[in-house]
Tab-separated table of C-alpha atoms in Angstrom:
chain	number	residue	atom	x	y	z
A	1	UNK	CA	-42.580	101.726	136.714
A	2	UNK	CA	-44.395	105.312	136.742
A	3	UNK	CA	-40.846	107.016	137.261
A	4	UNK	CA	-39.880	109.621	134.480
A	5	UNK	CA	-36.503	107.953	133.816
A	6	UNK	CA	-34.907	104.493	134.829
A	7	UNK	CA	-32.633	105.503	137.573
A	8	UNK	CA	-34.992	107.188	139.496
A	9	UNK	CA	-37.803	103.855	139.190
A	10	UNK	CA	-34.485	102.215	140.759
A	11	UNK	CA	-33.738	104.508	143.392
A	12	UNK	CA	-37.619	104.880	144.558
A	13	UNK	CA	-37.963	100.786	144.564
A	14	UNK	CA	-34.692	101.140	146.580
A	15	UNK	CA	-35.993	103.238	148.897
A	16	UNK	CA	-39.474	101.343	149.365
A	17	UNK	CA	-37.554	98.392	150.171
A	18	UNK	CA	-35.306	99.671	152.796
A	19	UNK	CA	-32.003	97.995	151.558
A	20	UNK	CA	-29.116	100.160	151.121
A	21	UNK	CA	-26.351	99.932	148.240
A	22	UNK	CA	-24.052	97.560	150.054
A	23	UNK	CA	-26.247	94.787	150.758
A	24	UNK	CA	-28.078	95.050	146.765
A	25	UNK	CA	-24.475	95.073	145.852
A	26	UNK	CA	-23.760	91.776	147.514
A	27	UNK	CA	-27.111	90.084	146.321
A	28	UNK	CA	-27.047	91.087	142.439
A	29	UNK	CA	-22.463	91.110	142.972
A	30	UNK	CA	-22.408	94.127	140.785
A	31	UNK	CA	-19.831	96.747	142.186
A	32	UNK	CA	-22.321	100.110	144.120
A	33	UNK	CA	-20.582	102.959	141.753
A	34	UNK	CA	-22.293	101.098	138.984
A	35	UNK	CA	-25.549	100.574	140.852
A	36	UNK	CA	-24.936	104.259	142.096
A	37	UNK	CA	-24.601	105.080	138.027
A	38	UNK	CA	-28.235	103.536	137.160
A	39	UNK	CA	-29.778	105.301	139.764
A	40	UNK	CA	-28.378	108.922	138.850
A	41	UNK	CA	-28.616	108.129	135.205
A	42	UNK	CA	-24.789	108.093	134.583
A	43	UNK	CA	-24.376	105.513	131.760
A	44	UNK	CA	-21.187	106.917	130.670
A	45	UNK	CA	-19.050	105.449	133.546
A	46	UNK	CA	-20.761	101.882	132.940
A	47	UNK	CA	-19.070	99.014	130.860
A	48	UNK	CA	-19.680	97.423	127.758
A	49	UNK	CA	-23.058	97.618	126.661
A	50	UNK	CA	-23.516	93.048	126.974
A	51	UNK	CA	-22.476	93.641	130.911
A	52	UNK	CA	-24.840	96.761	131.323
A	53	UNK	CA	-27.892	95.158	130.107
A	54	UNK	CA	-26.699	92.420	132.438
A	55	UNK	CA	-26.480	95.184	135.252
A	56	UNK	CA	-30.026	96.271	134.680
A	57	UNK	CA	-31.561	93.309	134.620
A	58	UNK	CA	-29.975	91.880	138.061
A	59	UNK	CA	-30.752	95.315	139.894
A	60	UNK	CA	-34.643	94.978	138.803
A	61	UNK	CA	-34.475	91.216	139.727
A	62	UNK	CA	-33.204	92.079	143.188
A	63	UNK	CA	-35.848	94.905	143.370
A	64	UNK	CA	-38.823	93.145	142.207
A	65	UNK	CA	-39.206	94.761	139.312
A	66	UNK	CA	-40.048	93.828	135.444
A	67	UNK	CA	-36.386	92.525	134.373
A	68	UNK	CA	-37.452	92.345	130.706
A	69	UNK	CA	-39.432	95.969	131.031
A	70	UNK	CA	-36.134	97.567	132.772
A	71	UNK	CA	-34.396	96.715	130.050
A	72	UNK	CA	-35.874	97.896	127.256
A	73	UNK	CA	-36.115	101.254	128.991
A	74	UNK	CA	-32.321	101.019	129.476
A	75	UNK	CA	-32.103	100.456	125.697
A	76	UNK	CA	-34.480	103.549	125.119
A	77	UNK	CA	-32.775	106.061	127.437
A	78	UNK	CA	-29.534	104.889	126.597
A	79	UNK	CA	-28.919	104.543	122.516
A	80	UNK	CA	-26.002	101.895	121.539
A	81	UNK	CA	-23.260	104.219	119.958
A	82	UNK	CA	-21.845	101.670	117.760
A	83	UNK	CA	-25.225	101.042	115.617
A	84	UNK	CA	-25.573	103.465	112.973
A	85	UNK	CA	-28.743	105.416	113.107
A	86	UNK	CA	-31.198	104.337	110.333
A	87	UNK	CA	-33.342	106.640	107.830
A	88	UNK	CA	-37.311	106.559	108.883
A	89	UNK	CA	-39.245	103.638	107.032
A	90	UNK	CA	-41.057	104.648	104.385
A	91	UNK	CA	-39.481	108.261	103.878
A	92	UNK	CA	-37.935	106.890	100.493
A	93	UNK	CA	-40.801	105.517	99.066
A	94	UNK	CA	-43.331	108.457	99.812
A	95	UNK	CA	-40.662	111.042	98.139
A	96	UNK	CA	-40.907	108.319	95.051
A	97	UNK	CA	-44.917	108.519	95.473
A	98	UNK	CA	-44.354	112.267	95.369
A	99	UNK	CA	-42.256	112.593	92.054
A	100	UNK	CA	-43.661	109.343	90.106
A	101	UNK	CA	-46.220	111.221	88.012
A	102	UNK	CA	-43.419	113.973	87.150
A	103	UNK	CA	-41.624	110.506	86.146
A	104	UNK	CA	-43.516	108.946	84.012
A	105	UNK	CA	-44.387	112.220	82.102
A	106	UNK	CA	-41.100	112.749	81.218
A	107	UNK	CA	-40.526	109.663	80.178
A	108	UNK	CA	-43.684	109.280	78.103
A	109	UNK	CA	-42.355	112.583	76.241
A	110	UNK	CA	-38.779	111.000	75.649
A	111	UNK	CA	-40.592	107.748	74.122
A	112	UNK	CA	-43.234	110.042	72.234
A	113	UNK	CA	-40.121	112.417	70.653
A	114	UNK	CA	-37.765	109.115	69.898
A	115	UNK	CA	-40.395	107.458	67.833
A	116	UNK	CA	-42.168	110.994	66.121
A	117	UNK	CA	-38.140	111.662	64.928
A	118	UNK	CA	-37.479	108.043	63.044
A	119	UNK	CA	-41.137	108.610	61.635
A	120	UNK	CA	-40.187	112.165	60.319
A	121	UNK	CA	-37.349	111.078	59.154
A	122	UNK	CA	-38.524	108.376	57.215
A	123	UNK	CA	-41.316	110.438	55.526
A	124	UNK	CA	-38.077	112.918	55.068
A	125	UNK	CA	-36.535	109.936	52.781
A	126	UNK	CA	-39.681	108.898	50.813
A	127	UNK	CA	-39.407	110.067	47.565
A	128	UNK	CA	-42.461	110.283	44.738
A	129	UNK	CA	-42.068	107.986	41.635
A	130	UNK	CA	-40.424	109.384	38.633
A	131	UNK	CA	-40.259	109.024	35.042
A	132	UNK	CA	-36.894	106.869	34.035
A	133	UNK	CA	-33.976	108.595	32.169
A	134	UNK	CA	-33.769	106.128	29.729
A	135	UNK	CA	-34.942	107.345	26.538
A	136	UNK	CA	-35.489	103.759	24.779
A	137	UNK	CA	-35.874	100.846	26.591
A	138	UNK	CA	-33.241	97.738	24.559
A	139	UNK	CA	-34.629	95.237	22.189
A	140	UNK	CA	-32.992	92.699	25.012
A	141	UNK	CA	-35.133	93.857	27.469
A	142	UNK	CA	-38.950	93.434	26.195
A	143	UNK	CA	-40.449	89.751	26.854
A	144	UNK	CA	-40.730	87.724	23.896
A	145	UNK	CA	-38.299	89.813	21.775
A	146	UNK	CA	-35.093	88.029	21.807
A	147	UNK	CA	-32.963	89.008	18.484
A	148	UNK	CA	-32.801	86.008	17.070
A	149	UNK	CA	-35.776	84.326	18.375
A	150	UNK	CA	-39.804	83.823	17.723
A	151	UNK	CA	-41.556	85.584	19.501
A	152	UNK	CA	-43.778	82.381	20.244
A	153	UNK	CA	-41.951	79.562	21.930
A	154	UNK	CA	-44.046	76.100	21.664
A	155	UNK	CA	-43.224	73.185	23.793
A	156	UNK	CA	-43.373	69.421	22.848
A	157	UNK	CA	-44.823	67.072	25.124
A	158	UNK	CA	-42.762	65.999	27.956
A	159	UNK	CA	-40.563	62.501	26.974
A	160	UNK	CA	-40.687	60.138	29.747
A	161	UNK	CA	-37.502	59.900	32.134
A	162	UNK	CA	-34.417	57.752	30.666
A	163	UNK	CA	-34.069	54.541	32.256
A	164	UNK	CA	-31.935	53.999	35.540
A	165	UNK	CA	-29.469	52.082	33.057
A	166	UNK	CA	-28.660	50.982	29.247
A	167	UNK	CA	-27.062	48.012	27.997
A	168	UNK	CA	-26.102	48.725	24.669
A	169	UNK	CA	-26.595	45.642	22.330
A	170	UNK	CA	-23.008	43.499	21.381
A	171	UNK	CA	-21.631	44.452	18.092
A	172	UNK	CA	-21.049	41.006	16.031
A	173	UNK	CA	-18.844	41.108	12.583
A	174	UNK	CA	-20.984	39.830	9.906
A	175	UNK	CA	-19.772	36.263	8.822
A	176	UNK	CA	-18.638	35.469	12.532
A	177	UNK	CA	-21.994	35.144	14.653
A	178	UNK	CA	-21.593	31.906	15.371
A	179	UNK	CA	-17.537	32.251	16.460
A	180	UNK	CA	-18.528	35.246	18.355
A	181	UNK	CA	-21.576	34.107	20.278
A	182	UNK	CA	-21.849	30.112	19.336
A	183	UNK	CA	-25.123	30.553	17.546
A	184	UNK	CA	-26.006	29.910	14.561
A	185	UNK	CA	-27.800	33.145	12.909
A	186	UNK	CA	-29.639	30.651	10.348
A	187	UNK	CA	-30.781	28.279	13.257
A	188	UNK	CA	-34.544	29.829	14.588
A	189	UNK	CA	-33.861	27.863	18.084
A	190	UNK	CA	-30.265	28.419	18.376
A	191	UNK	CA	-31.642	32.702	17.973
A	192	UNK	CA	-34.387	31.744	20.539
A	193	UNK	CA	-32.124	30.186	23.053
A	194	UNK	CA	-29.775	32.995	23.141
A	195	UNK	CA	-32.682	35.907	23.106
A	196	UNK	CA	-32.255	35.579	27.211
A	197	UNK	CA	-33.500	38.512	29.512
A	198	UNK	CA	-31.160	40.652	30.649
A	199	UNK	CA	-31.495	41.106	34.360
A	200	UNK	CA	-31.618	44.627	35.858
A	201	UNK	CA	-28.232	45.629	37.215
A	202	UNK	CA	-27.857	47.439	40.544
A	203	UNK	CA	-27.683	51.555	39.920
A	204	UNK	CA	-26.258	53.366	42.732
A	205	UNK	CA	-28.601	56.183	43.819
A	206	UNK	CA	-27.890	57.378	47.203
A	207	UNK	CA	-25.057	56.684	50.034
A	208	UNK	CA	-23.842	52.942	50.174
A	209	UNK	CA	-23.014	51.624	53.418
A	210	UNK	CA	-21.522	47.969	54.759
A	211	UNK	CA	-18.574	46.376	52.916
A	212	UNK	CA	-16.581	47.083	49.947
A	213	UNK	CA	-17.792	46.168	46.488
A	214	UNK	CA	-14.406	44.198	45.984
A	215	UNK	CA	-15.474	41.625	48.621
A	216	UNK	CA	-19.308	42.030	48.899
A	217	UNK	CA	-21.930	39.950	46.615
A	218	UNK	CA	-24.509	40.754	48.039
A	219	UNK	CA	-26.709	44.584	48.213
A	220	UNK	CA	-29.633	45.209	49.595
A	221	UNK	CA	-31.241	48.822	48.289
A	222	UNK	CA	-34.223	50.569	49.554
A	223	UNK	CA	-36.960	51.518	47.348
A	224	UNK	CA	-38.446	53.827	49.387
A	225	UNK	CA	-37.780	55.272	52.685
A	226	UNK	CA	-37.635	52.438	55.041
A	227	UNK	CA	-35.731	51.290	58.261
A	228	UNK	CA	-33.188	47.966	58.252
A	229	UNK	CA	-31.508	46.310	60.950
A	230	UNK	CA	-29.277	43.943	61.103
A	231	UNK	CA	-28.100	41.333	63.684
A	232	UNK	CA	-25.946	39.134	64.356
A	233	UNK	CA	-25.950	35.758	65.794
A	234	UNK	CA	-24.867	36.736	69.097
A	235	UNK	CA	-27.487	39.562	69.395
A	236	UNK	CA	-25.147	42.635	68.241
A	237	UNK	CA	-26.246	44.921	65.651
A	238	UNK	CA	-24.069	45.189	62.653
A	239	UNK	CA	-25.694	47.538	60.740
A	240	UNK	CA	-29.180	49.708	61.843
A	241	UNK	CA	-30.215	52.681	59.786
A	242	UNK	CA	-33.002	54.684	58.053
A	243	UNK	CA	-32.410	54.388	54.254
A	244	UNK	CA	-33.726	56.605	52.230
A	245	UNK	CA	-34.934	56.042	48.720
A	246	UNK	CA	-31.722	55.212	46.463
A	247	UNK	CA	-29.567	53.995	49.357
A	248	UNK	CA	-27.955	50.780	49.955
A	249	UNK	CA	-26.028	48.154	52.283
A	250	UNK	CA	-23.451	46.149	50.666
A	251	UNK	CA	-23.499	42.407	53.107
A	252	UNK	CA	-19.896	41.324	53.761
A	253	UNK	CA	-19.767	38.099	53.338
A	254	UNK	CA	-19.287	34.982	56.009
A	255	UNK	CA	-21.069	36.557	58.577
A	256	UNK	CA	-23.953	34.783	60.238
A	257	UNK	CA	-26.338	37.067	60.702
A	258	UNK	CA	-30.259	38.296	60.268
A	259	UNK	CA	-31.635	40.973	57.918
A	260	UNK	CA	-34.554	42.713	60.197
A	261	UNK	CA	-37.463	44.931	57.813
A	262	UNK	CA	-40.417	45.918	58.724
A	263	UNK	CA	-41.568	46.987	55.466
A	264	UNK	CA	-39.249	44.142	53.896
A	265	UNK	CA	-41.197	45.096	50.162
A	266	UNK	CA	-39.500	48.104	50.206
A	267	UNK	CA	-36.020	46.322	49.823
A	268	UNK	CA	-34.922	45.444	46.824
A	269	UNK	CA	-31.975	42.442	46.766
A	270	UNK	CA	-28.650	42.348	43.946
A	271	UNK	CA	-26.891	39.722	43.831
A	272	UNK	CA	-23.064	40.054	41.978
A	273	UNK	CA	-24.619	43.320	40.719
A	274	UNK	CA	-27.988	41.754	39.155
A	275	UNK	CA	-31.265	41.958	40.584
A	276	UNK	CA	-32.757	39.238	42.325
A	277	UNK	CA	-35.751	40.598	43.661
A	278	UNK	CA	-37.440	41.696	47.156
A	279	UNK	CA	-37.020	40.930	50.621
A	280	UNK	CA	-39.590	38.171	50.905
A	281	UNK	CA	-39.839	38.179	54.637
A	282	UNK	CA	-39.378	40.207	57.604
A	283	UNK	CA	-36.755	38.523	59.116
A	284	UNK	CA	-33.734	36.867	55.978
A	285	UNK	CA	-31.028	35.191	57.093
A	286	UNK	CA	-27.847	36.661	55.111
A	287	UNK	CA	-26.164	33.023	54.826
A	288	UNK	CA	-29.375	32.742	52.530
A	289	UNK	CA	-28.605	35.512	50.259
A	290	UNK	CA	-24.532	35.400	50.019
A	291	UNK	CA	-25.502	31.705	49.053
A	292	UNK	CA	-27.719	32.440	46.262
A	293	UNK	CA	-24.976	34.484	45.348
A	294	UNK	CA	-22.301	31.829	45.114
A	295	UNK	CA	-24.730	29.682	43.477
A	296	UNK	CA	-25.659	32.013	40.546
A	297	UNK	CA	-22.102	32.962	40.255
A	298	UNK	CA	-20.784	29.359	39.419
A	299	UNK	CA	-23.924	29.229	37.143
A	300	UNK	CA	-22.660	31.775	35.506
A	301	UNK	CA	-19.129	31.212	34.963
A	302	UNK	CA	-20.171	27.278	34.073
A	303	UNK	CA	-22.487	29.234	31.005
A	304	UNK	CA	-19.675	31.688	30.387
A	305	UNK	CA	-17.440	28.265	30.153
A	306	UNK	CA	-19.615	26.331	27.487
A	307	UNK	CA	-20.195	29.021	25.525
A	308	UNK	CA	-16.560	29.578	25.453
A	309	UNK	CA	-16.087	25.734	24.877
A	310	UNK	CA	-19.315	25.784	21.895
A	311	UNK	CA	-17.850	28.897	20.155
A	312	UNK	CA	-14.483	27.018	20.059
A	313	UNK	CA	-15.819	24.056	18.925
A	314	UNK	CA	-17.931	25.479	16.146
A	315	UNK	CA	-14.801	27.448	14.889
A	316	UNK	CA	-12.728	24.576	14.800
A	317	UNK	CA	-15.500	22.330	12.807
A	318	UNK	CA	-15.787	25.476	10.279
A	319	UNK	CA	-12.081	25.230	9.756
A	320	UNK	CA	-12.115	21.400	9.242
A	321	UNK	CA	-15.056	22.068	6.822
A	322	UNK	CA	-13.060	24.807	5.325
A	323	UNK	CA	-9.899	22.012	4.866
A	324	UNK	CA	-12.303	19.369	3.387
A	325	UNK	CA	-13.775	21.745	0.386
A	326	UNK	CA	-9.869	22.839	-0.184
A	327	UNK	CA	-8.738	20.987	-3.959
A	328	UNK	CA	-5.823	18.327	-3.479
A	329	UNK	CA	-2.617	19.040	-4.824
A	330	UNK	CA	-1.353	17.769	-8.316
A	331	UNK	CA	0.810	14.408	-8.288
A	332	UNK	CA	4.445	15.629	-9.023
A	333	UNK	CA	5.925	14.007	-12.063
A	334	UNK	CA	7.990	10.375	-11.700
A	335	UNK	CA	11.786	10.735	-11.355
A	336	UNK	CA	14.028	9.354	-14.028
A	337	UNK	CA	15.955	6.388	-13.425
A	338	UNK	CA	19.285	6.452	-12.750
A	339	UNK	CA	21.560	5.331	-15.597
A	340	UNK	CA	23.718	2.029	-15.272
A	341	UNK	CA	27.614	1.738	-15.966
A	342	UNK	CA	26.856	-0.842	-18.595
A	343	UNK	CA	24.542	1.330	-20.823
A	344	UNK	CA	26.466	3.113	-23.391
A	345	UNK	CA	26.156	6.936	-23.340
A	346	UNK	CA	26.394	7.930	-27.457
């Protein structure tokens, strides 16, 4: 389409193909004042912009012209008013191209004055080192010159560390050893016999976890850092924990269940508050342990019982002695005899 605008390409293709307004009217059934419109370049008087692209492309249909090249000419030469018109592309960013070395200069000499002023004004605040006022320094304050006090301190060699636990030794009245403790101090076996070890009692030194110590017989403490599990029969875990060096788990007992260590010579095992030695396995039943407990208890309490029944025994052959050596008493003198009614009295 060679015409200068897009109503007169319309009215010369019109003209070329001898058809008048009525009868393109009929074909493309758009009312001839609008076709009349397109060809005098009248847009005002057309509709709604949808039905006037419509308009243009069924009058260059019926014409033989480019539908699709009609109407972008129609969109050239006729600008939709309800679009707002839009700054150039690139405008914006050339006028930034323009001022971005004026920019970054300035700000170059805002960074450059921020940081000179907090150097200036801490070299402002420096100040040189100056003699002190005081005119004496204090006895108090020299090293090694303590009123009181050498002026050499010597240290002893270290001591070694105090043990986890003292028993002091029983305190016997002379003359009642062998009441007291049912030995006899002048016996060399009886003395031998009762020189017995004293086991190592358990020393709480960290967190203690599991059952009371009113109920529980049975404590298992780590030595070092170590991990212990324990399971019961049914597969549940009763207890699982890293223990550090000085912690514990006290058993409760009649629970079947399975002590689970890794590094089971880490563990060390009390039994009613005496040591009984180390985990000797990975995996230890704890019906095992609480019954060692039981059993040592009765042992105990049966030695606790003869020594009782010894000591009483002893004391009450020392007081039978102690009867024997006693003098008897003197014979009281004999009675007189009554006197008879026959016998005078003078």
């Amino acid at each position: 389409m060679d015409a200068p605008t897009l109503g007169e390409g319309l009215r010369i293709a019109r003209d070329h193909s001898g058809r008048s307004l009525a009868e393109l009217s009929t074909i493309t059934r758009v009312p001839s004042r609008y076709l009349t419109a397109l060809e005098q370049n009248d847009f005002s008087i057309l509709p709604n912009r949808v039905f006037s692209i419509g308009y243009v492309r069924a009058y260059a249909g019926a014409l033989g012209l480019d539908e699709q090249l009609a109407v972008e000419r129609f969109k050239r030469e006729s600008p939709d008013p309800s679009v707002p018109l839009q700054p150039p592309v690139g405008v914006a960013f050339e006028e930034v191209k323009r001022y971005s070395p004026r920019l970054i200069a300035g700000l170059a000499v805002l960074v450059f004055a921020v940081v000179g002023w907090n150097v200036f004004q801490r070299v402002s605040l420096m100040r040189a080192p100056q003699p002190s006022d005081i005119a004496e320094v204090p006895e108090t304050w020299r090293l090694g010159t303590v009123p009181g006090q050498e002026a050499v301190i010597r240290l002893s060699a270290p001591r070694p560390a105090p043990p986890d636990q003292t028993i002091p030794a029983l305190y016997v009245t002379p003359g009642l050893e062998a009441q007291l403790t049912g030995v006899d101090p002048t016996s060399p076996e009886g003395m031998a016999a009762a020189a017995l070890p004293v086991a190592k009692a358990f020393n709480p030194r960290g967190a203690i976890y599991g059952a009371s110590a009113s109920v529980s017989n049975v404590i298992i403490q780590a030595r070092k850092a170590s991990a212990l599990v324990v399971r019961m029969a049914d597969g549940r875990v009763l207890f699982a924990r890293q223990l550090a060096a000085g912690e514990a788990w006290r058993a409760p007992p009649g629970v079947a269940a399975v002590i689970d260590a890794s590094d089971f010579s880490a563990f060390d095992v009390y039994l009613n508050g005496e040591h009984g030695g180390a985990l000797t396995a990975e995996h230890t039943p704890l019906s095992q342990l609480n019954t060692r407990a039981q059993a040592l208890a009765r042992q105990a309490a049966a030695e606790v019982a003869a020594r009782t029944e010894a000591a009483a025994r002893a004391a009450q052959a020392q007081l039978q002695a102690v009867a024997a050596q006693a003098p008897a008493p003197a014979a009281a003198p004999p009675a007189p005899a009554p006197l008879s009614p026959a016998t005078p009295v003078g």
